[in-house]
């Protein structure tokens, strides 16, 4: 035992547990799916890896070359042993691999652009969400993705006991609050994931058993056990106030400045729509939607600017209904001909989807190219029991759930009247 008995006892209490925070293999896989397609052998940095449950899965199932970082050497030794036992230590040609490295996540020794995926499950609290966003962005290669899980408020009015605990230990925000912080820091939100109660059980179940068996006569252990029990009791009694959530983020494309359409830009938007589609039909549709108070959603008409400040692309989200419940429709999306196939369209779509998420929209529908919209996370609407009131190929009608904690309405999709369908 070192002079730092509380520190040593904390890690002794947690050593050998399968997880060091709420999580599951299922959650790791779902977050990986939200990250979208990866290179054939993605370079992954797992920060605060603990014993490496996520690192091992990413190496085995994504074929990733994982660099797993932690400051606690016993965790890293356990991970090295597990990786070797699974043939994930780099000894098997063509398979994923795990390299365990002792390092401080707040002072990382890697060059800029070193990783396709930066991963941090249950560890971002060490730095804080905002600092992690700022400092880890440089590590991502172009098109790279940052995946974090973080404790969040799940209600707008948490009770006094939960509020007092978290204000003392680690101030929380809601999922929307963290998403807004990510957008403000220059990221797009590819997806969020509310972690199920089973993820807490996977962490607290083994920790409870360990606390019961702990020798509290060891210096510092009584305090470590008391802290664990207090945290577990808070979750049992006030767990409806807070939870864990995953955030899948990608830095915005620096070539395109995106923003809400400004007052007086109606003519410029018309120009982009007419030029993109070769007719006035979509331009007329936008004007009609603008005049429809039931359809128009303030702040959800977005543009992307070209380097010279002119409008290069436009995307619009308006109100529609699914089974009588409010939803949002993405249409039209237009890119000036001279800027097509340059990323302007993707930039403005991601920006308006971020704005819809932060506004509190939970479901977005789009009728569009089945090979284009899946990159934003859109899935077949029919998988949710959503059907348009007109004939359309099933693969072209797409849905994107922005808030997985809200029920997804099913039934007939009704567009605003100006669409004429």
Coordinates of C-alpha atoms in Angstrom, one line a residue, residues 147-321:
X147 CA -17.5 8.6 -29.6
X148 CA -18.2 9.4 -26.0
X149 CA -20.5 8.2 -23.3
X150 CA -21.4 10.6 -20.5
X151 CA -23.6 10.9 -17.5
X152 CA -26.6 13.2 -18.2
X153 CA -29.8 14.5 -16.7
X154 CA -32.8 12.6 -18.0
X155 CA -35.3 15.1 -16.7
X156 CA -35.5 18.9 -16.7
X157 CA -36.3 18.9 -13.0
X158 CA -34.0 16.5 -11.1
X159 CA -34.8 16.0 -7.4
X160 CA -32.7 17.7 -4.7
X161 CA -30.8 14.6 -3.7
X162 CA -29.6 13.8 -7.2
X163 CA -28.8 17.4 -7.9
X164 CA -26.8 17.9 -4.7
X165 CA -24.8 14.7 -5.4
X166 CA -23.9 15.6 -9.0
X167 CA -23.3 19.3 -8.3
X168 CA -20.7 18.2 -5.8
X169 CA -19.0 15.5 -7.9
X170 CA -19.5 16.3 -11.6
X171 CA -22.1 18.8 -12.9
X172 CA -24.4 17.2 -15.5
X173 CA -26.2 18.5 -18.6
X174 CA -29.0 16.9 -20.6
X175 CA -28.4 15.1 -23.8
X176 CA -29.6 18.2 -25.7
X177 CA -27.2 20.3 -23.6
X178 CA -24.2 18.2 -24.5
X179 CA -25.3 18.0 -28.1
X180 CA -25.5 21.8 -28.2
X181 CA -22.0 22.0 -26.7
X182 CA -20.7 19.7 -29.4
X183 CA -22.3 21.7 -32.2
X184 CA -20.9 24.9 -30.6
X185 CA -17.4 23.3 -30.5
X186 CA -17.6 22.6 -34.3
X187 CA -18.9 19.1 -34.4
X188 CA -21.9 17.5 -36.1
X189 CA -24.0 15.1 -34.0
X190 CA -24.2 11.8 -36.0
X191 CA -26.4 10.3 -33.3
X192 CA -27.1 9.9 -29.6
X193 CA -27.9 6.8 -27.6
X194 CA -29.7 6.6 -24.3
X195 CA -28.1 3.7 -22.5
X196 CA -30.5 1.1 -21.0
X197 CA -30.8 0.2 -17.3
X198 CA -29.0 -3.0 -18.0
X199 CA -25.8 -1.1 -18.6
X200 CA -25.9 0.2 -15.1
X201 CA -26.6 -3.3 -13.8
X202 CA -23.6 -4.6 -15.7
X203 CA -21.4 -2.1 -13.7
X204 CA -23.1 -1.9 -10.3
X205 CA -23.9 -5.7 -9.9
X206 CA -20.3 -6.8 -9.8
X207 CA -19.3 -3.7 -7.9
X208 CA -21.9 -4.4 -5.2
X209 CA -20.6 -7.9 -4.8
X210 CA -17.0 -6.7 -4.5
X211 CA -18.0 -4.1 -1.9
X212 CA -19.7 -6.8 0.2
X213 CA -16.6 -8.9 0.2
X214 CA -14.1 -6.1 0.7
X215 CA -11.8 -6.1 3.7
X216 CA -12.6 -2.7 5.3
X217 CA -9.7 -3.0 7.7
X218 CA -7.3 -2.2 4.9
X219 CA -6.4 1.5 5.1
X220 CA -8.6 3.5 2.8
X221 CA -10.9 0.6 1.9
X222 CA -13.8 1.6 4.2
X223 CA -14.0 5.0 2.5
X224 CA -13.8 3.4 -1.0
X225 CA -16.6 1.0 -0.1
X226 CA -18.7 3.8 1.5
X227 CA -18.4 5.8 -1.7
X228 CA -19.4 3.0 -3.9
X229 CA -22.4 2.1 -1.8
X230 CA -23.5 5.8 -1.7
X231 CA -23.3 6.0 -5.5
X232 CA -25.2 2.7 -5.9
X233 CA -27.9 3.8 -3.4
X234 CA -28.4 7.1 -5.2
X235 CA -28.9 5.3 -8.5
X236 CA -31.4 2.9 -6.9
X237 CA -33.4 5.7 -5.3
X238 CA -33.1 8.5 -7.8
X239 CA -32.1 6.8 -11.1
X240 CA -35.0 8.3 -13.0
X241 CA -33.3 11.7 -12.7
X242 CA -30.1 10.8 -14.5
X243 CA -28.6 8.2 -16.9
X244 CA -25.8 7.5 -19.3
X245 CA -25.8 8.5 -23.0
X246 CA -23.6 8.0 -25.9
X247 CA -22.6 10.8 -28.4
X248 CA -21.3 10.1 -31.8
X249 CA -19.7 13.2 -33.2
X250 CA -17.8 14.3 -36.3
X251 CA -16.0 17.6 -36.9
X252 CA -17.7 19.9 -39.3
X253 CA -16.2 20.4 -42.8
X254 CA -14.1 23.5 -42.5
X255 CA -14.6 24.4 -46.1
X256 CA -18.3 25.3 -45.6
X257 CA -19.7 27.7 -43.2
X258 CA -23.3 26.8 -42.4
X259 CA -25.9 28.9 -40.8
X260 CA -29.6 29.7 -40.7
X261 CA -31.0 31.5 -43.7
X262 CA -30.8 35.3 -42.9
X263 CA -33.6 37.8 -43.3
X264 CA -33.6 39.1 -46.9
X265 CA -32.1 36.0 -48.4
X266 CA -35.3 34.6 -49.9
X267 CA -34.2 35.6 -53.4
X268 CA -30.8 33.9 -53.0
X269 CA -32.5 30.7 -51.8
X270 CA -34.8 30.8 -54.8
X271 CA -31.8 31.2 -57.1
X272 CA -30.1 28.1 -55.6
X273 CA -33.2 26.0 -55.8
X274 CA -34.0 26.9 -59.4
X275 CA -30.4 26.4 -60.5
X276 CA -30.0 23.1 -58.7
X277 CA -33.2 21.6 -60.1
X278 CA -33.4 23.3 -63.5
X279 CA -36.9 24.7 -62.9
X280 CA -38.8 27.0 -60.6
X281 CA -40.9 24.1 -59.0
X282 CA -38.7 23.7 -55.9
X283 CA -38.2 27.4 -55.5
X284 CA -42.0 27.9 -55.6
X285 CA -42.3 25.0 -53.1
X286 CA -40.0 26.8 -50.6
X287 CA -41.9 30.1 -51.0
X288 CA -45.2 28.3 -50.4
X289 CA -43.8 26.5 -47.3
X290 CA -42.5 29.8 -46.1
X291 CA -46.0 31.2 -46.3
X292 CA -47.6 28.2 -44.5
X293 CA -47.6 29.0 -40.7
X294 CA -48.4 25.4 -39.9
X295 CA -45.5 24.0 -41.9
X296 CA -42.7 26.6 -41.5
X297 CA -40.3 25.9 -38.6
X298 CA -38.3 29.0 -37.7
X299 CA -34.6 28.5 -37.8
X300 CA -34.7 25.3 -39.9
X301 CA -34.0 26.8 -43.3
X302 CA -30.2 26.5 -43.6
X303 CA -27.5 27.5 -46.1
X304 CA -23.9 26.7 -46.7
X305 CA -21.6 29.5 -47.8
X306 CA -18.9 29.2 -50.4
X307 CA -15.5 30.6 -49.6
X308 CA -16.5 33.9 -51.2
X309 CA -19.5 34.2 -48.9
X310 CA -22.1 33.4 -51.5
X311 CA -24.8 30.8 -50.8
X312 CA -23.7 27.4 -52.2
X313 CA -26.4 25.1 -50.8
X314 CA -29.7 25.2 -49.1
X315 CA -31.6 22.6 -46.9
X316 CA -35.1 23.0 -45.4
X317 CA -37.0 21.2 -42.7
X318 CA -40.7 21.8 -42.2
X319 CA -43.5 20.3 -40.1
X320 CA -45.2 17.1 -41.3
X321 CA -47.2 14.5 -39.4

